[in-house]
Amino acid sequence: MLACASFVAGLSHAYLDQYVLRHFVEILLSIALFFAVLNCVRTEQQLRLLTTVLVLAGFGAALVGVVLYFLPSNWSIRLLSALGRVGYPTGPGVLRYVEDDPGLALRAISTSTDPNVLGGLLILITTVTAAQLFAKRPLIPRPAVALMVLVDALCLYLTFSRGSMFGLAAGLGMLAVLRYRKLIPIMAVAAVFLLLLPQTQGYIEHFVEGVRFQDLATQMRLGEYKDALILISRHPWIGVGFVGTPEGSLYIGVSNVYLLIAEEMGLVGLAVFVLILGLFYWQVLRAWPEVRQHSGLEAILLGLTAAVTGILAGGILDHYFFNLNFPHSVSIFWLYLGMAMTTVHLGTKSLKDRTAMPHL
């Protein structure tokens, strides 16, 4: 409702075209997916099946990303350009490089068009898959899960997305601290390899440049943050909508999802978003003592919650899960929230009633 109010109010100073309208409706449908999951995924078997499909599909996307990365560039361009029949970009521009400079490192994109979007997807996929490594009843045989985690993490690394690496570390760190302590030495060993291997030194240098605000991408982000704060200060309550701004010198768009929400929906919209997330974590916390006694649901809930935590951490440096240009990223975010709440409902029901959920 708040999104619709901001959207309509924003039409007073911006022209609406078919592209923006279609993508705004897709954003609304993505949010509504939360309710669809709660009403349609009503048994543990359905939840386990849906989680398995996400893990396998995510692994497939990661595998495609790794293969395309190591193929000769002209082969990758030809394969991705063949998707132009379904609206995918074509030509040499389908390949992405650090700072958009072909002289720098190539970035993995799979079929996501943007490496940061792929990185965000892999935060969600890798964290949920990693939780299955330690599950008492894993959805997939454990050796296969280990292979999937390695491929997922490798593909995320090859995106050169610093925000996604930060988000993955936050998600896995939550898993390690709260439940699966065996992850701590694994993460420590991975960090040592990143720091010491000759092949990773370029990545480490890229990360350090970002921390020191030395590279072009980080400097552009700082400029975006400054402009976003100016825009929010001028339109603080319901934002400027999703189409355009009243001032020609300002624009909608910033590499921080929270500032982006505040630009489009104002501080009221941002406050409601934060409230929803607070209620989400409160429900998970309340249900955790009961869910952890259910071996089939414990790892699923932990993985989903850690994945949401990781994507929220990554959102400090990126904007993909509330962006009109990437409605599929918005969809998977609300899908995960819905699946986590479904897990909470199933886990807190009595053993007699766990096989079905009432319609909401």
Short mmCIF file of C-alpha atoms in Angstrom, two decimals:
data_model
loop_
_atom_site.label_atom_id
_atom_site.label_comp_id
_atom_site.label_asym_id
_atom_site.label_seq_id
_atom_site.Cartn_x
_atom_site.Cartn_y
_atom_site.Cartn_z
CA MET A 1 0.00 0.00 0.00
CA LEU A 2 2.83 2.39 0.82
CA ALA A 3 4.56 1.55 -2.45
CA CYS A 4 1.38 2.30 -4.40
CA ALA A 5 0.90 5.60 -2.55
CA SER A 6 4.46 6.70 -3.33
CA PHE A 7 4.12 5.55 -6.92
CA VAL A 8 0.94 7.55 -7.52
CA ALA A 9 2.31 10.63 -5.73
CA GLY A 10 5.45 10.46 -7.86
CA LEU A 11 3.43 10.74 -11.08
CA SER A 12 2.86 14.43 -10.31
CA HIS A 13 6.42 15.21 -11.41
CA ALA A 14 7.36 12.35 -13.76
CA TYR A 15 6.10 10.77 -16.98
CA LEU A 16 4.93 7.17 -16.73
CA ASP A 17 5.92 4.76 -19.48
CA GLN A 18 5.06 1.13 -20.09
CA TYR A 19 8.45 -0.16 -18.92
CA VAL A 20 8.23 1.45 -15.47
CA LEU A 21 4.58 0.45 -14.98
CA ARG A 22 5.27 -3.18 -15.88
CA HIS A 23 8.24 -3.44 -13.56
CA PHE A 24 6.42 -1.71 -10.70
CA VAL A 25 3.60 -4.25 -10.97
CA GLU A 26 6.25 -6.99 -10.94
CA ILE A 27 7.60 -5.55 -7.68
CA LEU A 28 4.11 -5.74 -6.16
CA LEU A 29 3.72 -9.33 -7.37
CA SER A 30 7.12 -10.16 -5.88
CA ILE A 31 6.05 -8.89 -2.46
CA ALA A 32 2.75 -10.78 -2.80
CA LEU A 33 4.78 -13.97 -3.32
CA PHE A 34 5.29 -13.95 0.46
CA PHE A 35 1.57 -14.62 0.96
CA ALA A 36 1.44 -17.14 -1.87
CA VAL A 37 4.14 -19.23 -0.19
CA LEU A 38 2.39 -19.12 3.19
CA ASN A 39 -0.88 -20.33 1.66
CA CYS A 40 0.48 -22.91 -0.79
CA VAL A 41 3.40 -24.52 1.05
CA ARG A 42 1.42 -26.28 3.76
CA THR A 43 3.39 -29.41 4.64
CA GLU A 44 6.95 -30.27 5.55
CA GLN A 45 7.26 -32.38 2.40
CA GLN A 46 6.32 -29.40 0.22
CA LEU A 47 8.78 -27.15 2.06
CA ARG A 48 11.61 -29.65 1.70
CA LEU A 49 10.83 -30.06 -2.01
CA LEU A 50 10.81 -26.29 -2.60
CA THR A 51 14.09 -25.86 -0.72
CA THR A 52 15.66 -28.71 -2.70
CA VAL A 53 14.59 -27.14 -5.99
CA LEU A 54 16.11 -23.79 -4.96
CA VAL A 55 19.38 -25.45 -3.94
CA LEU A 56 19.62 -27.40 -7.21
CA ALA A 57 18.58 -24.46 -9.41
CA GLY A 58 21.04 -22.18 -7.63
CA PHE A 59 23.80 -24.72 -8.14
CA GLY A 60 22.91 -24.85 -11.82
CA ALA A 61 23.17 -21.06 -12.11
CA ALA A 62 26.53 -21.11 -10.32
CA LEU A 63 27.84 -23.91 -12.53
CA VAL A 64 26.81 -22.00 -15.67
CA GLY A 65 28.58 -18.93 -14.29
CA VAL A 66 31.82 -20.82 -13.65
CA VAL A 67 31.77 -22.53 -17.07
CA LEU A 68 31.11 -19.27 -18.93
CA TYR A 69 33.87 -17.58 -16.96
CA PHE A 70 36.55 -20.06 -18.00
CA LEU A 71 35.39 -20.51 -21.60
CA PRO A 72 37.09 -18.37 -24.27
CA SER A 73 35.44 -14.95 -24.30
CA ASN A 74 34.12 -15.26 -27.86
CA TRP A 75 32.41 -18.55 -26.97
CA SER A 76 30.78 -17.01 -23.90
CA ILE A 77 29.59 -14.03 -25.95
CA ARG A 78 28.06 -16.30 -28.59
CA LEU A 79 26.30 -18.50 -26.02
CA LEU A 80 24.86 -15.57 -24.06
CA SER A 81 23.91 -13.65 -27.20
CA ALA A 82 21.88 -16.66 -28.31
CA LEU A 83 19.53 -15.78 -25.44
CA GLY A 84 18.71 -12.51 -27.23
CA ARG A 85 15.60 -14.21 -28.60
CA VAL A 86 14.12 -14.06 -25.09
CA GLY A 87 15.24 -10.49 -24.37
CA TYR A 88 18.77 -11.08 -23.06
CA PRO A 89 21.43 -8.49 -24.05
CA THR A 90 23.63 -9.40 -27.00
CA GLY A 91 27.09 -8.56 -28.26
CA PRO A 92 30.44 -8.08 -26.50
CA GLY A 93 28.73 -6.02 -23.79
CA VAL A 94 27.25 -9.16 -22.24
CA LEU A 95 30.59 -9.79 -20.55
CA ARG A 96 31.31 -7.62 -17.53
CA TYR A 97 34.66 -6.51 -16.12
CA VAL A 98 35.86 -4.83 -12.95
CA GLU A 99 35.10 -1.08 -13.29
CA ASP A 100 33.76 -1.94 -16.80
CA ASP A 101 37.37 -1.96 -18.02
CA PRO A 102 38.23 -4.93 -20.34
CA GLY A 103 41.82 -4.51 -19.21
CA LEU A 104 40.86 -5.56 -15.70
CA ALA A 105 39.49 -8.86 -14.36
CA LEU A 106 36.47 -10.54 -15.94
CA ARG A 107 33.45 -10.93 -13.65
CA ALA A 108 31.17 -13.98 -13.58
CA ILE A 109 27.57 -13.24 -14.58
CA SER A 110 26.01 -16.64 -15.42
CA THR A 111 22.72 -15.52 -17.06
CA SER A 112 22.01 -12.70 -14.58
CA THR A 113 23.22 -9.82 -16.86
CA ASP A 114 24.86 -8.17 -13.82
CA PRO A 115 27.58 -9.70 -11.60
CA ASN A 116 26.30 -7.97 -8.46
CA VAL A 117 22.83 -9.45 -9.01
CA LEU A 118 24.38 -12.89 -9.43
CA GLY A 119 26.39 -12.32 -6.26
CA GLY A 120 23.22 -11.47 -4.35
CA LEU A 121 21.51 -14.61 -5.62
CA LEU A 122 24.51 -16.70 -4.57
CA ILE A 123 24.43 -15.27 -1.04
CA LEU A 124 20.95 -16.76 -0.70
CA ILE A 125 21.79 -20.05 -2.40
CA THR A 126 25.19 -20.69 -0.80
CA THR A 127 23.97 -20.02 2.74
CA VAL A 128 20.95 -22.31 2.49
CA THR A 129 23.09 -25.02 0.86
CA ALA A 130 25.82 -24.69 3.50
CA ALA A 131 23.27 -25.27 6.27
CA GLN A 132 22.49 -28.65 4.70
CA LEU A 133 26.10 -29.74 5.22
CA PHE A 134 25.42 -30.05 8.94
CA ALA A 135 21.74 -31.03 8.87
CA LYS A 136 20.75 -34.24 10.64
CA ARG A 137 18.52 -35.04 7.65
CA PRO A 138 20.08 -33.27 4.65
CA LEU A 139 17.87 -32.75 1.63
CA ILE A 140 20.60 -34.06 -0.69
CA PRO A 141 23.44 -36.53 0.06
CA ARG A 142 26.14 -34.72 2.02
CA PRO A 143 29.00 -35.23 -0.49
CA ALA A 144 26.86 -33.67 -3.22
CA VAL A 145 26.00 -30.77 -0.90
CA ALA A 146 29.70 -30.16 -0.25
CA LEU A 147 30.40 -30.01 -3.99
CA MET A 148 27.51 -27.58 -4.50
CA VAL A 149 28.75 -25.27 -1.75
CA LEU A 150 32.20 -25.18 -3.34
CA VAL A 151 30.82 -24.34 -6.79
CA ASP A 152 28.42 -21.73 -5.38
CA ALA A 153 31.16 -20.04 -3.37
CA LEU A 154 33.60 -20.15 -6.31
CA CYS A 155 31.08 -18.50 -8.62
CA LEU A 156 30.35 -15.80 -6.03
CA TYR A 157 34.09 -15.18 -5.70
CA LEU A 158 34.39 -14.83 -9.48
CA THR A 159 31.72 -12.10 -9.53
CA PHE A 160 34.26 -9.81 -7.80
CA SER A 161 31.29 -8.39 -5.89
CA ARG A 162 32.65 -7.08 -2.61
CA GLY A 163 29.18 -6.47 -1.22
CA SER A 164 28.20 -10.06 -1.96
CA MET A 165 31.35 -11.44 -0.32
CA PHE A 166 30.57 -9.33 2.74
CA GLY A 167 26.99 -10.60 2.74
CA LEU A 168 28.08 -14.23 2.40
CA ALA A 169 30.51 -13.83 5.29
CA ALA A 170 27.70 -12.35 7.41
CA GLY A 171 25.30 -15.18 6.55
CA LEU A 172 27.80 -17.98 7.11
CA GLY A 173 29.06 -16.24 10.23
CA MET A 174 25.54 -16.32 11.65
CA LEU A 175 25.28 -20.05 10.92
CA ALA A 176 28.65 -20.68 12.57
CA VAL A 177 28.01 -18.62 15.70
CA LEU A 178 24.44 -19.75 16.37
CA ARG A 179 24.61 -23.45 15.59
CA TYR A 180 27.22 -24.98 13.31
CA ARG A 181 30.59 -24.26 14.96
CA LYS A 182 32.36 -26.56 12.49
CA LEU A 183 31.94 -23.78 9.95
CA ILE A 184 34.37 -21.56 11.87
CA PRO A 185 37.57 -23.48 10.98
CA ILE A 186 36.32 -23.93 7.40
CA MET A 187 35.80 -20.18 7.05
CA ALA A 188 39.20 -19.54 8.64
CA VAL A 189 40.94 -21.85 6.17
CA ALA A 190 39.12 -20.21 3.25
CA ALA A 191 40.23 -16.77 4.50
CA VAL A 192 43.86 -17.95 4.72
CA PHE A 193 43.73 -19.25 1.14
CA LEU A 194 42.28 -15.95 -0.06
CA LEU A 195 45.07 -14.03 1.64
CA LEU A 196 47.99 -16.24 0.60
CA LEU A 197 47.29 -17.78 -2.81
CA PRO A 198 48.96 -15.89 -5.69
CA GLN A 199 45.81 -16.28 -7.81
CA THR A 200 43.73 -14.32 -5.28
CA GLN A 201 46.01 -11.34 -4.75
CA GLY A 202 44.25 -9.28 -7.43
CA TYR A 203 40.94 -9.88 -5.64
CA ILE A 204 42.41 -8.92 -2.27
CA GLU A 205 43.85 -5.75 -3.78
CA HIS A 206 40.44 -4.92 -5.28
CA PHE A 207 38.80 -5.43 -1.88
CA VAL A 208 41.39 -3.31 -0.05
CA GLU A 209 40.99 -0.49 -2.58
CA GLY A 210 37.28 -0.48 -1.82
CA VAL A 211 37.87 -0.32 1.94
CA ARG A 212 40.26 2.61 1.43
CA PHE A 213 37.84 4.35 -1.00
CA GLN A 214 40.55 4.34 -3.68
CA ASP A 215 38.91 2.66 -6.68
CA LEU A 216 36.49 4.29 -9.13
CA ALA A 217 33.48 2.15 -8.19
CA THR A 218 33.74 3.05 -4.50
CA GLN A 219 34.18 6.73 -5.26
CA MET A 220 31.06 6.61 -7.43
CA ARG A 221 29.19 4.94 -4.57
CA LEU A 222 30.18 7.76 -2.22
CA GLY A 223 28.82 10.26 -4.74
CA GLU A 224 25.57 8.29 -4.95
CA TYR A 225 25.24 8.27 -1.15
CA LYS A 226 25.69 12.04 -1.03
CA ASP A 227 23.08 12.63 -3.75
CA ALA A 228 20.68 10.16 -2.11
CA LEU A 229 20.88 11.93 1.24
CA ILE A 230 20.16 15.25 -0.47
CA LEU A 231 17.12 13.76 -2.22
CA ILE A 232 15.82 12.15 0.98
CA SER A 233 16.27 15.40 2.95
CA ARG A 234 14.11 17.24 0.39
CA HIS A 235 11.40 14.55 0.21
CA PRO A 236 11.60 12.77 3.56
CA TRP A 237 8.13 11.35 4.17
CA ILE A 238 6.83 9.32 1.20
CA GLY A 239 9.77 9.82 -1.17
CA VAL A 240 9.60 10.73 -4.84
CA GLY A 241 8.06 7.52 -6.17
CA PHE A 242 9.56 5.11 -8.67
CA VAL A 243 9.54 7.10 -11.92
CA GLY A 244 11.64 10.25 -11.56
CA THR A 245 12.54 13.22 -9.36
CA PRO A 246 11.14 16.77 -9.25
CA GLU A 247 14.67 18.19 -9.52
CA GLY A 248 16.63 17.65 -12.72
CA SER A 249 19.91 17.68 -10.80
CA LEU A 250 18.93 14.62 -8.72
CA TYR A 251 18.11 11.05 -9.67
CA ILE A 252 16.72 7.80 -8.25
CA GLY A 253 19.42 5.19 -7.78
CA VAL A 254 22.01 4.41 -5.14
CA SER A 255 24.07 1.32 -4.29
CA ASN A 256 22.41 0.88 -0.91
CA VAL A 257 19.00 -0.74 -0.68
CA TYR A 258 17.98 1.17 2.44
CA LEU A 259 18.75 4.56 0.91
CA LEU A 260 16.99 3.44 -2.29
CA ILE A 261 13.82 2.55 -0.36
CA ALA A 262 14.00 5.93 1.40
CA GLU A 263 14.38 7.69 -1.96
CA GLU A 264 11.37 5.97 -3.48
CA MET A 265 9.08 5.53 -0.44
CA GLY A 266 10.48 8.01 2.07
CA LEU A 267 11.42 7.46 5.69
CA VAL A 268 7.93 6.09 6.35
CA GLY A 269 8.45 3.33 3.80
CA LEU A 270 11.92 2.56 5.15
CA ALA A 271 10.59 2.43 8.72
CA VAL A 272 7.87 -0.06 7.70
CA PHE A 273 10.45 -2.20 5.87
CA VAL A 274 12.65 -2.27 8.99
CA LEU A 275 9.59 -3.06 11.12
CA ILE A 276 8.71 -6.03 8.89
CA LEU A 277 12.26 -7.35 9.22
CA GLY A 278 12.14 -6.87 12.99
CA LEU A 279 8.91 -8.86 13.19
CA PHE A 280 10.49 -11.54 11.00
CA TYR A 281 13.46 -12.02 13.33
CA TRP A 282 11.19 -11.88 16.39
CA GLN A 283 9.04 -14.70 15.01
CA VAL A 284 12.12 -16.79 14.24
CA LEU A 285 13.56 -16.18 17.72
CA ARG A 286 10.31 -17.15 19.42
CA ALA A 287 9.93 -20.32 17.36
CA TRP A 288 13.55 -21.45 17.53
CA PRO A 289 13.34 -23.59 20.73
CA GLU A 290 10.60 -25.71 19.16
CA VAL A 291 11.93 -25.78 15.60
CA ARG A 292 15.39 -26.96 16.66
CA GLN A 293 13.78 -30.14 18.04
CA HIS A 294 12.52 -30.97 14.55
CA SER A 295 15.47 -32.44 12.66
CA GLY A 296 13.80 -31.93 9.28
CA LEU A 297 13.19 -28.21 9.74
CA GLU A 298 16.10 -26.96 11.86
CA ALA A 299 18.65 -26.60 9.07
CA ILE A 300 16.07 -25.15 6.67
CA LEU A 301 15.07 -22.38 9.08
CA LEU A 302 18.68 -21.62 10.00
CA GLY A 303 19.71 -21.52 6.35
CA LEU A 304 16.83 -19.27 5.31
CA THR A 305 17.33 -16.87 8.23
CA ALA A 306 21.09 -16.69 7.68
CA ALA A 307 20.49 -16.10 3.97
CA VAL A 308 18.16 -13.18 4.73
CA THR A 309 20.78 -11.82 7.14
CA GLY A 310 23.45 -12.11 4.46
CA ILE A 311 21.38 -10.33 1.82
CA LEU A 312 20.52 -7.55 4.27
CA ALA A 313 24.22 -7.10 5.02
CA GLY A 314 25.03 -7.10 1.30
CA GLY A 315 22.29 -4.51 0.80
CA ILE A 316 24.50 -1.94 2.50
CA LEU A 317 26.60 -1.93 -0.67
CA ASP A 318 24.04 -2.97 -3.29
CA HIS A 319 20.43 -2.40 -4.27
CA TYR A 320 19.27 -5.43 -6.23
CA PHE A 321 16.49 -6.77 -3.97
CA PHE A 322 14.33 -3.63 -4.17
CA ASN A 323 15.08 -2.39 -7.66
CA LEU A 324 12.63 -2.03 -10.57
CA ASN A 325 15.28 -3.31 -12.97
CA PHE A 326 15.70 -6.61 -11.11
CA PRO A 327 12.24 -7.86 -10.09
CA HIS A 328 13.48 -11.47 -10.00
CA SER A 329 15.86 -10.52 -7.15
CA VAL A 330 12.95 -8.93 -5.29
CA SER A 331 10.95 -12.13 -5.82
CA ILE A 332 13.53 -14.46 -4.33
CA PHE A 333 13.98 -12.19 -1.30
CA TRP A 334 10.26 -12.31 -0.44
CA LEU A 335 10.17 -15.99 -1.35
CA TYR A 336 12.80 -16.63 1.31
CA LEU A 337 10.88 -14.60 3.90
CA GLY A 338 7.74 -16.60 3.11
CA MET A 339 9.57 -19.92 3.30
CA ALA A 340 11.11 -19.00 6.65
CA MET A 341 7.71 -18.05 8.09
CA THR A 342 6.24 -21.29 6.74
CA THR A 343 9.04 -23.18 8.51
CA VAL A 344 8.19 -21.31 11.73
CA HIS A 345 4.50 -22.27 11.43
CA LEU A 346 5.28 -25.91 10.69
CA GLY A 347 7.88 -26.15 13.44
CA THR A 348 5.65 -24.74 16.14
CA LYS A 349 2.68 -26.97 15.38
CA SER A 350 2.08 -30.12 17.36
CA LEU A 351 3.24 -33.42 15.91
CA LYS A 352 -0.39 -34.28 15.24
CA ASP A 353 -1.00 -31.19 13.10
CA ARG A 354 2.37 -30.78 11.33
CA THR A 355 1.17 -32.34 8.10
CA ALA A 356 -1.10 -29.42 7.16
CA MET A 357 -1.42 -25.65 7.57
CA PRO A 358 -4.61 -23.59 7.58
CA HIS A 359 -5.19 -21.01 4.86
CA LEU A 360 -4.22 -17.49 5.92
#
